[in-house]
CSV table of C-alpha atoms and ligand atoms in Angstrom, one decimal:
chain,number,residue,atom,x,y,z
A,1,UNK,CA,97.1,189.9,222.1
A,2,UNK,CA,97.1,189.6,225.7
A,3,UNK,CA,94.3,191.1,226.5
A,4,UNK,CA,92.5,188.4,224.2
A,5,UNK,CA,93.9,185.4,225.9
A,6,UNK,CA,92.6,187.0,228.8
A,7,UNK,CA,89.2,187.2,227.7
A,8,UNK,CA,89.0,183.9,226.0
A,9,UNK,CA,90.0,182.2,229.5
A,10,UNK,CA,87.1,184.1,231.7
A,11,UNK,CA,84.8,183.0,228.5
A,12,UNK,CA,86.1,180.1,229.1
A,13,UNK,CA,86.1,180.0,233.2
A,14,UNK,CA,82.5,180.8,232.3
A,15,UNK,CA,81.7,177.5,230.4
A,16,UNK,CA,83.2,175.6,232.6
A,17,UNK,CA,81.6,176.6,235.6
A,18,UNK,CA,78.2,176.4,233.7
A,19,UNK,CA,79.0,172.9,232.6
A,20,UNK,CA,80.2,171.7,236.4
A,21,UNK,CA,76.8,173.2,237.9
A,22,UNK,CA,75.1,171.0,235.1
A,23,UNK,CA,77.2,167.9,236.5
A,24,UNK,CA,75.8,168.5,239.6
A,25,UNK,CA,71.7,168.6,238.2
A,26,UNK,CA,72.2,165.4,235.7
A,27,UNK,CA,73.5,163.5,239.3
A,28,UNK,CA,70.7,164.1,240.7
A,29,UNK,CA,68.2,163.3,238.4
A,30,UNK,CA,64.8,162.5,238.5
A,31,UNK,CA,62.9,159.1,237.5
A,32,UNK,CA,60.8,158.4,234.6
A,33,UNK,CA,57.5,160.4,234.2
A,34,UNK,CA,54.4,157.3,234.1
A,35,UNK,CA,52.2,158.8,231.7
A,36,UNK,CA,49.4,156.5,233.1
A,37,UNK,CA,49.5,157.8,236.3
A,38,UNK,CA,48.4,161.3,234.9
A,39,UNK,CA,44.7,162.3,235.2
A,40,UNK,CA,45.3,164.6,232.4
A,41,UNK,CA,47.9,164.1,229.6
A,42,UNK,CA,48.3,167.8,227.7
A,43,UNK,CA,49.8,167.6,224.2
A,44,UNK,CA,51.5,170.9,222.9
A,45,UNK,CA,51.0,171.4,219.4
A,46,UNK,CA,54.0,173.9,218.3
A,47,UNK,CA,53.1,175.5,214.5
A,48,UNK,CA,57.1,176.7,214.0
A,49,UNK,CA,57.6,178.3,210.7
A,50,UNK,CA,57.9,178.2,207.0
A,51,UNK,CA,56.0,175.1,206.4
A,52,UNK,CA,55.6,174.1,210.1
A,53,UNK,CA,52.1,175.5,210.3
A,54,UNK,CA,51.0,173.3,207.5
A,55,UNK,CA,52.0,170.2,208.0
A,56,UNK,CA,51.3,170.4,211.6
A,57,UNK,CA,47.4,171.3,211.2
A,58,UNK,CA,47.0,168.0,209.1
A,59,UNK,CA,48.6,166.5,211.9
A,60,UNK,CA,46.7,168.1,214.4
A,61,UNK,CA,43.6,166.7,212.3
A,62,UNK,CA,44.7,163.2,212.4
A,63,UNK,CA,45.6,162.9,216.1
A,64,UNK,CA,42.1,164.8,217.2
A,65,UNK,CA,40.9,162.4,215.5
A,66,UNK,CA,42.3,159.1,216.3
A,67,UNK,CA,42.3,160.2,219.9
A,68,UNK,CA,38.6,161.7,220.3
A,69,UNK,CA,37.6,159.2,222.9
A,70,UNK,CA,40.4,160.0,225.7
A,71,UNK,CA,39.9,163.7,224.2
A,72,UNK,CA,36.5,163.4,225.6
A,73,UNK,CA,36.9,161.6,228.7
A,74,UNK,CA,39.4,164.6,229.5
A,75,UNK,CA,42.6,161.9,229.6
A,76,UNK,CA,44.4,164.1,226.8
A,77,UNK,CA,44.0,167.9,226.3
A,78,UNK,CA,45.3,169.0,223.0
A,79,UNK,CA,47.0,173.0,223.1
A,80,UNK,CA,48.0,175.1,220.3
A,81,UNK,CA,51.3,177.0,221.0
A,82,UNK,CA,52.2,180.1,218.9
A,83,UNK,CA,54.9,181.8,218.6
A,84,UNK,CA,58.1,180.0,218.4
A,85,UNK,CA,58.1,181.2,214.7
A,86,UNK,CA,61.5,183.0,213.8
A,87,UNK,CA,59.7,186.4,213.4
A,88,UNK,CA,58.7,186.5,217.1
A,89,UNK,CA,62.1,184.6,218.4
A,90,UNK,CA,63.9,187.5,216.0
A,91,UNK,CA,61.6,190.4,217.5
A,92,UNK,CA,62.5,189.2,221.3
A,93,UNK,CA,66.0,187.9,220.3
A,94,UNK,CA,65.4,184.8,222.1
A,95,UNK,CA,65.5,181.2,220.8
A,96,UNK,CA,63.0,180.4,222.9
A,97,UNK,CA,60.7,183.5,224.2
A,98,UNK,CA,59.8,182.9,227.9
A,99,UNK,CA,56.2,183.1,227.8
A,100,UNK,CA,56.5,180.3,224.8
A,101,UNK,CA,59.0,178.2,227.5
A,102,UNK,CA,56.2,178.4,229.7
A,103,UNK,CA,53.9,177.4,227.6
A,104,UNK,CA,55.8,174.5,227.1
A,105,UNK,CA,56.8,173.7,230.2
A,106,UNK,CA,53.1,173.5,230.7
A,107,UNK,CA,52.7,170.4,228.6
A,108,UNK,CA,53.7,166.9,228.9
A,109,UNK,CA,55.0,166.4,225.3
A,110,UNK,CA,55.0,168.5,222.4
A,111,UNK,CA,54.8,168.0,218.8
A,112,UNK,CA,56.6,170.7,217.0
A,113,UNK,CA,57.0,171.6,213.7
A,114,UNK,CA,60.1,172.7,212.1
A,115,UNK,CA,61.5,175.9,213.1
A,116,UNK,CA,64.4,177.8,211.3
A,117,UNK,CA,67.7,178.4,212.5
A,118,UNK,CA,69.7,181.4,212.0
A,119,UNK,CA,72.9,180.4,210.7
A,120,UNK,CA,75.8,184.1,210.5
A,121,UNK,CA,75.0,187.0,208.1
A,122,UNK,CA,71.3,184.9,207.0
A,123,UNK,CA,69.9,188.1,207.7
A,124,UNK,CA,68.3,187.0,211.0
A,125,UNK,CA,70.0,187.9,214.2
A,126,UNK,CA,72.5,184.8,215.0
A,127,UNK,CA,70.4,182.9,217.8
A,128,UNK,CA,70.5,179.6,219.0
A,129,UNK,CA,68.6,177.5,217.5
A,130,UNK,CA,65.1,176.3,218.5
A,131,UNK,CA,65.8,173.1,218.3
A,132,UNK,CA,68.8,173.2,220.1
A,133,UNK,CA,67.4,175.3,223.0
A,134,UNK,CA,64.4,173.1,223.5
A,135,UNK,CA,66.3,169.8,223.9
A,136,UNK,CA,68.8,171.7,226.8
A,137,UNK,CA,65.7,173.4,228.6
A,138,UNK,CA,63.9,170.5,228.7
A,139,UNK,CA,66.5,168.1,229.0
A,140,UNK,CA,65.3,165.7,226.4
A,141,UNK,CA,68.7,164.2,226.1
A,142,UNK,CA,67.9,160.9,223.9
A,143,UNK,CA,66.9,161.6,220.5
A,144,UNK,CA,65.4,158.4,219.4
A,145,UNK,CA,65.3,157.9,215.1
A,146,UNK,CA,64.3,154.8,213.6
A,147,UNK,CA,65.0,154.0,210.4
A,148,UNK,CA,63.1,151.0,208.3
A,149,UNK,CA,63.1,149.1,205.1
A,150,UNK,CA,62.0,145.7,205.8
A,151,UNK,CA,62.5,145.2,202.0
A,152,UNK,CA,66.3,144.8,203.0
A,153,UNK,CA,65.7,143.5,206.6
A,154,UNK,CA,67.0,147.3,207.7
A,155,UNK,CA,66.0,147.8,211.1
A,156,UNK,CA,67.8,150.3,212.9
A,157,UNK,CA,67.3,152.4,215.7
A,158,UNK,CA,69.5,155.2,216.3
A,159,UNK,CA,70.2,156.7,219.9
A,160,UNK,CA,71.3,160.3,219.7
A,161,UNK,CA,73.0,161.9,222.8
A,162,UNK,CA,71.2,165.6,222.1
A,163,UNK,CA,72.4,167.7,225.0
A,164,UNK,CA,76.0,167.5,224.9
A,165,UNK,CA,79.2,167.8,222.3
A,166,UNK,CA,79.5,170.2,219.9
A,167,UNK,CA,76.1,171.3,220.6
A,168,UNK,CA,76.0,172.0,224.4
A,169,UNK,CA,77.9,175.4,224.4
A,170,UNK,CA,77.5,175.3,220.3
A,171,UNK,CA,76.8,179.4,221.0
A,172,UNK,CA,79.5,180.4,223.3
A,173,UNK,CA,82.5,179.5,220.6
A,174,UNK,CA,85.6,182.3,221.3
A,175,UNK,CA,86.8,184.6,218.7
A,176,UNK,CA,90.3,184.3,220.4
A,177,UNK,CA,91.3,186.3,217.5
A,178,UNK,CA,90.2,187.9,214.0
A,179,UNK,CA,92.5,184.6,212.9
A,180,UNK,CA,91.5,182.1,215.6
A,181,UNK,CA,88.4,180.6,216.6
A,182,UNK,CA,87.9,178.5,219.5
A,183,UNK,CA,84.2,175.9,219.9
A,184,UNK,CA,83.9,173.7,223.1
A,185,UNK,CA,83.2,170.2,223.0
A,186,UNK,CA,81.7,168.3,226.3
A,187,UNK,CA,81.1,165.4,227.2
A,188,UNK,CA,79.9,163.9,230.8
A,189,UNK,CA,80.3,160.6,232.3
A,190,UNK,CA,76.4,160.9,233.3
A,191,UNK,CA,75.3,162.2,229.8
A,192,UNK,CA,76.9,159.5,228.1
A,193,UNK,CA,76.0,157.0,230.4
A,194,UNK,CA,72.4,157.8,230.5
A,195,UNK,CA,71.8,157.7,226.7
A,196,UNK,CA,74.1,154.7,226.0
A,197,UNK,CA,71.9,152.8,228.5
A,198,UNK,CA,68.7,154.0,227.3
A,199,UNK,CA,70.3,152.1,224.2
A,200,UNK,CA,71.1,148.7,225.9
A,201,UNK,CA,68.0,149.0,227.8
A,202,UNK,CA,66.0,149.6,224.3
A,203,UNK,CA,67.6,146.3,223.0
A,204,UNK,CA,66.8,144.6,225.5
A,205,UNK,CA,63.1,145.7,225.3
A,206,UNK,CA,62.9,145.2,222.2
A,207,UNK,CA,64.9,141.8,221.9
A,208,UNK,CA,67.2,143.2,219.5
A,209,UNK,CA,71.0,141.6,220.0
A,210,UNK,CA,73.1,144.2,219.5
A,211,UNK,CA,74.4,147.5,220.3
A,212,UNK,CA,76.7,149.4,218.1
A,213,UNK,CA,78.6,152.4,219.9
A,214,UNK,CA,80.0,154.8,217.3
A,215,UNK,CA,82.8,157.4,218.0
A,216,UNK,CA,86.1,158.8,216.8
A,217,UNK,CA,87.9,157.7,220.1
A,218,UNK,CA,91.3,156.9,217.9
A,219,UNK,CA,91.6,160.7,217.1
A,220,UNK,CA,89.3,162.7,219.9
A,221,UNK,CA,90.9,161.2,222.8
A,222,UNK,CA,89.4,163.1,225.7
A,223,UNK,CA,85.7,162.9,225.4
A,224,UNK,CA,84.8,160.2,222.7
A,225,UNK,CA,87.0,158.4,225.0
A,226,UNK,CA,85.2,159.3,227.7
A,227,UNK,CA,82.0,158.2,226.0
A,228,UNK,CA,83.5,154.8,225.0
A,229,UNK,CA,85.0,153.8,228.3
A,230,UNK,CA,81.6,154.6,229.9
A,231,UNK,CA,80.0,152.0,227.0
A,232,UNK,CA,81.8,149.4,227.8
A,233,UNK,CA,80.8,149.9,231.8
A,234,UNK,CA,77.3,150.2,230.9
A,235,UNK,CA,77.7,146.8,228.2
A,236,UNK,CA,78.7,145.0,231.5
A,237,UNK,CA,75.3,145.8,233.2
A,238,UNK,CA,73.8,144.2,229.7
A,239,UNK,CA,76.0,140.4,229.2
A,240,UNK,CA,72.9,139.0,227.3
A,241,UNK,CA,73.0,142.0,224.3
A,242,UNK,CA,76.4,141.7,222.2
A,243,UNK,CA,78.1,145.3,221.3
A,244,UNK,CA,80.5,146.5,218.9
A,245,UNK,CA,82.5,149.6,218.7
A,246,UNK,CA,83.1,151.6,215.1
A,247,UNK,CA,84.0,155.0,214.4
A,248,UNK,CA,82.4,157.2,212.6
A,249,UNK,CA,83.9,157.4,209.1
A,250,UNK,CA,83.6,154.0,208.7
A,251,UNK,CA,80.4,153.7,209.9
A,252,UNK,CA,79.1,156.3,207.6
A,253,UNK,CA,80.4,154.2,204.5
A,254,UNK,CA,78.8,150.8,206.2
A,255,UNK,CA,75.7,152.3,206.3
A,256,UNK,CA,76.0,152.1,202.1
A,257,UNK,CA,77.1,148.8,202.0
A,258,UNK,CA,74.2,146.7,201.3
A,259,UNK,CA,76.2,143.3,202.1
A,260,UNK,CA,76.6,144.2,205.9
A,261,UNK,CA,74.1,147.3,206.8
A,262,UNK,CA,71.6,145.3,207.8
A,263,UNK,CA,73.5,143.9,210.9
A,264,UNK,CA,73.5,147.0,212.8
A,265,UNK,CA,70.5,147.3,214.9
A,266,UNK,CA,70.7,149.9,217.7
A,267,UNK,CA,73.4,152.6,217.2
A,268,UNK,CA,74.0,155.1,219.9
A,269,UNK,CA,76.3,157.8,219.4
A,270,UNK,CA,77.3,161.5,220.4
A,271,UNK,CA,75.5,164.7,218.9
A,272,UNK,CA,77.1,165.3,216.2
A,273,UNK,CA,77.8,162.1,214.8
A,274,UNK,CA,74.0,161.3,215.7
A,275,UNK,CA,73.0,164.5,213.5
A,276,UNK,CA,74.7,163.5,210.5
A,277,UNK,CA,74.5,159.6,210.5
A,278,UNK,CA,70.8,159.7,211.0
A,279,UNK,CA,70.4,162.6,208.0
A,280,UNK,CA,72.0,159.5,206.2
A,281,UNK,CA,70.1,157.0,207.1
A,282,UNK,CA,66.7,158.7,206.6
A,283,UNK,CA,67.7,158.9,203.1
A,284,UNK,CA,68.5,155.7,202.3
A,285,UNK,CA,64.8,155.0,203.7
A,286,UNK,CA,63.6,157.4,201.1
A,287,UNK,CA,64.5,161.1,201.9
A,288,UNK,CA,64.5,163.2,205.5
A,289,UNK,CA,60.7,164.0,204.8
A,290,UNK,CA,60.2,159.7,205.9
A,291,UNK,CA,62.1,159.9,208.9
A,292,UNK,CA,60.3,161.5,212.5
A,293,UNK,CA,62.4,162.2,215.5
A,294,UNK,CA,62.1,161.7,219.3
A,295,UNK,CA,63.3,164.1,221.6
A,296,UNK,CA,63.6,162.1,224.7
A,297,UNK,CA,63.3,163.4,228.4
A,298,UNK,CA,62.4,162.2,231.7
A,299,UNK,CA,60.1,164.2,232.4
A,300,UNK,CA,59.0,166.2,229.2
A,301,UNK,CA,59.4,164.7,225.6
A,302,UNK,CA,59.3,166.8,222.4
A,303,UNK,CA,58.9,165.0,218.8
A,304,UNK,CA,59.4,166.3,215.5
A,305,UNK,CA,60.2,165.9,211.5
A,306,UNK,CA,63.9,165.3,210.8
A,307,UNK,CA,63.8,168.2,208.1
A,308,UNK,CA,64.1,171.7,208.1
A,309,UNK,CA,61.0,174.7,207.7
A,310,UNK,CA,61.9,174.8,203.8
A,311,UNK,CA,60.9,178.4,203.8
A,312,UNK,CA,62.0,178.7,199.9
A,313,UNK,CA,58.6,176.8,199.2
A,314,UNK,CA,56.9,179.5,201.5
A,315,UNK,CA,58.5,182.3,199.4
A,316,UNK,CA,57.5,180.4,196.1
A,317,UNK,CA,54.2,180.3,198.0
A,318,UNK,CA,54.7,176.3,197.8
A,319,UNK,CA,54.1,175.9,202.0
A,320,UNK,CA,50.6,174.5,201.0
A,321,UNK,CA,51.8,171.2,199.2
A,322,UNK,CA,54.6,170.7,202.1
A,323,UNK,CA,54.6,166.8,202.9
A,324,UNK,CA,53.1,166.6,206.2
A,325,UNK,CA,54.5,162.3,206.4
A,326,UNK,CA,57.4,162.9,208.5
A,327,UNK,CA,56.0,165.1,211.4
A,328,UNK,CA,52.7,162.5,211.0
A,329,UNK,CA,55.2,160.1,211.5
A,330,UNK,CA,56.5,162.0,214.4
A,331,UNK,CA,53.3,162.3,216.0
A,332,UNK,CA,53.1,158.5,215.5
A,333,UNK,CA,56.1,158.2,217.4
A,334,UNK,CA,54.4,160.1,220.0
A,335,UNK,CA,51.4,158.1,220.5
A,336,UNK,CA,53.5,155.0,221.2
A,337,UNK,CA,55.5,157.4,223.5
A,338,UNK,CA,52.3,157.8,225.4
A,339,UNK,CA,51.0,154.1,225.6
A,340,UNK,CA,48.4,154.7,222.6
A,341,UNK,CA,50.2,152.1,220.6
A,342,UNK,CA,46.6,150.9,218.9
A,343,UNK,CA,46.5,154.1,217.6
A,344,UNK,CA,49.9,154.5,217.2
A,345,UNK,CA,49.7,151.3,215.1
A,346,UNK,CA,47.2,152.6,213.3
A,347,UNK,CA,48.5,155.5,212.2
A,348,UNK,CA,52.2,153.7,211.7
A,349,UNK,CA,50.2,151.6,208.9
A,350,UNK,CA,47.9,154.3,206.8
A,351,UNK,CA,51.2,156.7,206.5
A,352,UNK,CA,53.1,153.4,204.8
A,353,UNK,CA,50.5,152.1,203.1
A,354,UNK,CA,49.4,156.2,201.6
A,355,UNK,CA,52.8,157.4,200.9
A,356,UNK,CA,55.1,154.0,200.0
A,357,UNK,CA,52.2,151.3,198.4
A,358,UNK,CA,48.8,152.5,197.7
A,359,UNK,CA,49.7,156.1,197.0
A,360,UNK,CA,46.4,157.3,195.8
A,361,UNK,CA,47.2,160.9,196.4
A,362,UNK,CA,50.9,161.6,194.9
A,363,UNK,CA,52.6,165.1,196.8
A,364,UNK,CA,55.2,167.0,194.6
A,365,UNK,CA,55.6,169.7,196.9
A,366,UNK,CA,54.3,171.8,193.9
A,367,UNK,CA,51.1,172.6,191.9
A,368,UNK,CA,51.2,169.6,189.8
A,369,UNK,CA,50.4,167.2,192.9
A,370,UNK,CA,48.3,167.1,196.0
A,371,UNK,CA,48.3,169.7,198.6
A,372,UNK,CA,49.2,168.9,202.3
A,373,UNK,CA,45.2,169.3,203.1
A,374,UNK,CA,44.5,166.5,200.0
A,375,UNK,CA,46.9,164.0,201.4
A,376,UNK,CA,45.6,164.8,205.2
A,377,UNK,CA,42.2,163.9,203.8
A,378,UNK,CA,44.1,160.4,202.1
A,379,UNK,CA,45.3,159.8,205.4
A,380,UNK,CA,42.4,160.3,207.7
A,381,UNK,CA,40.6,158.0,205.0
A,382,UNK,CA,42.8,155.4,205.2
A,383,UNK,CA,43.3,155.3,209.2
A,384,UNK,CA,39.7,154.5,209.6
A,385,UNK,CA,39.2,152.6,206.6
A,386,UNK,CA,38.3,148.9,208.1
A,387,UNK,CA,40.4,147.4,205.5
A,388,UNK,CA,43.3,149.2,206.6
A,389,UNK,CA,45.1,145.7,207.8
A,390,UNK,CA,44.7,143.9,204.8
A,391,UNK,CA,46.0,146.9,202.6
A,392,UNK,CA,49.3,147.2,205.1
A,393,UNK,CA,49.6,142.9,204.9
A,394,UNK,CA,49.6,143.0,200.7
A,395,UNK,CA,52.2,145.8,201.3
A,396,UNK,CA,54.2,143.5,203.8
A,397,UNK,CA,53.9,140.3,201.6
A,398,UNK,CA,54.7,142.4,198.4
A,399,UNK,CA,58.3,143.9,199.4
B,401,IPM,C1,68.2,167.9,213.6
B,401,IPM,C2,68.5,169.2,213.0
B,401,IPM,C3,69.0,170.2,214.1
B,401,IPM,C4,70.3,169.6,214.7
B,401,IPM,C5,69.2,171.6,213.6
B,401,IPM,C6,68.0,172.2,213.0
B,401,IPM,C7,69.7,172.5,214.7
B,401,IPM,O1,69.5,169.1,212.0
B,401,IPM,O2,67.3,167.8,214.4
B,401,IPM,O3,68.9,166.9,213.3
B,401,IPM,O4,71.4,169.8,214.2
B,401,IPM,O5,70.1,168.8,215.6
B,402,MG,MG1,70.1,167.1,211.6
């Protein structure tokens, strides 16, 4: 038994050593990347797998499209990059293969599709996930998920911290014993404080009023502690935006009740809390396929769907009438990202006005409705239609 508790604590020497040398990299960050400074913006298109492919050629298509002139003039460059598909992450037992990382790393922002994650005894070789791997490398440490229904005057914006808690050494967990497992949670004063400001400085961009921190700081002492003591430092920086402090049980149930829900307006909270709350909130909007998903860096910025790469509809050989709204939406969210906020506009209104009013082409994800290629078509359509305003304004007026 010894010999165990011996192991687990260099394991654990090891974490801890990684984690301090991290410390040292977040305090010496680097500013904001300005996008219009760049003579050349590249875009990373990342396929994934299972239905990633598909759904991210028909948003591929509308991007091209709505960006042909700054294609032309050379101001964006648009690059396909393969290979982060489970096969080839599998083959070089790598969640992300290096030449793919430097592919990546080659890019200013990437849109990527979904890519699978290995969970034990799936039959794939336990990695980290993509995901995961890509938000640590890259450092993209706010993930950034809005969540709409102006039917109900619901307008939240959820702020994510996506390189720390459970997910920052989510891989190196200790099997003490056969009887006793051991995960690591972690959370940093500059982590914390750079996404819950990001969150106060959103608000007060956007003049929202209020910030909601969320945490379980009654029961996880040490580090959601951590995370709320650093709130209320960075609240004092902010006197003109109100804040509020719930935990995360509660707030899970709030976020049902329609008499109070639509109070909350920015919510930023730790990983895990983040994953689950926002998995909740994209379905009260209508499902995870409405919901896209910023990965947030300084200096690179991924974006994404909120769901998963579904490969039971590629087995059922379904992959070709996979949704393609939420990584559109995605790619949306990049364009604003970027300053294209015309186009981002744009695009914002056709996928609303396609999938939630007009709905012309219906997706079943099976045979009996449109393929992802039919409702790509729909939504190119409708992006350039010149009647695209009105459409979205009888949508507005009729909620
Ligand atoms: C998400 C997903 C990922 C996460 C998975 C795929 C690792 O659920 O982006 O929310 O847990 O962050
Ligand atoms: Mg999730």
């Amino acid at each position: 038994m010894n010999i165990n508790i011996e192991e687990a604590k260099n394991k654990f020497g090891v974490v801890l050593s990684e984690q301090l040398s991290r410390v040292e990299k977040l305090k010496k960050e680097d500013d904001w990347i300005d996008y219009s400074t760049l003579d050349t913006i590249i875009i990373g298109m990342i396929g994934g797998d299972g239905i990633g492919p598909t759904i991210s050629r028909e948003t591929h298509r509308i991007l091209e499209k709505l960006l042909e002139n700054q294609v032309k003039s050379g101001k964006v460059k648009f690059v396909d990059i393969e290979g982060l598909t489970i096969e080839n992450r599998a083959e070089k037992l790598k969640s992300i293969p290096d030449d793919v990382l430097a592919e990546i790393m080659n890019c200013n922002v990437t849109l990527k599709g979904p890519t699978h994650t290995p969970e034990k005894g799936d039959g794939w070789p336990n990695i980290e996930s993509a995901n995961v791997a890509m938000r640590k490398e890259l450092d993209l440490f706010a993930n950034v998920r809005p969540v709409r229904i102006p039917a109900e005057g619901i307008d939240w914006t959820f702020f994510r911290e996506n390189t720390e808690d459970l997910y920052a050494v989510g891989s190196q967990g200790i099997d003490v014993t056969s009887d006793l497992a051991i995960d690591f949670r972690v959370i940093t004063s500059q982590g914390s404080e750079r996404i819950i400001d990001a969150a106060f400085a959103h608000a007060q961009k956007t003049g929202k009023s209020k910030v909601t921190v969320v945490t379980k700081a009654n029961v996880v002492k040490t580090t959601d502690g951590k995370f709320l003591e650093i709130a209320n430092d960075v609240a004092s920086r902010y006197p003109e935006i109100k804040w509020d402090s719930w935990y995360i049980d509660i707030m899970t149930a709030k976020l049902l009740d329609k008499k109070r829900r639509n109070e909350f307006e920015v919510l930023v909270l730790p990983n895990l809390y983040g994953d689950i709350l926002t998995d909740e909130a994209a379905e009260i909007q209508g499902g995870v396929g409405t919901a896209g998903s910023a990965n947030i860096g300084k200096k690179f910025s991924m974006f994404e769907a909120i769901h998963g790469s579904a490969p039971r509809m590629v087995e059922e050989g379904r992959d070709i009438y996979a949704d393609p709204s939420s990584l559109i939406r995605a790619g949306a969210m990049m364009l604003d990202h970027l300053g294209f906020n015309v186009e981002a506009a744009k695009l914002h209104k056709a996928v609303e006005v396609c999938g939630m009013y007009e709905k012309k082409v219906i997706m079943t994800g099976r045979s009996d409705g449109a393929s992802s290629r039919d409702f790509g078509d729909y939504l190119i359509d409708t992006t350039f239609d010149s009647n695209l305003d009105n459409k979205w304004q009888e949508y507005i007026s009729k909620l």
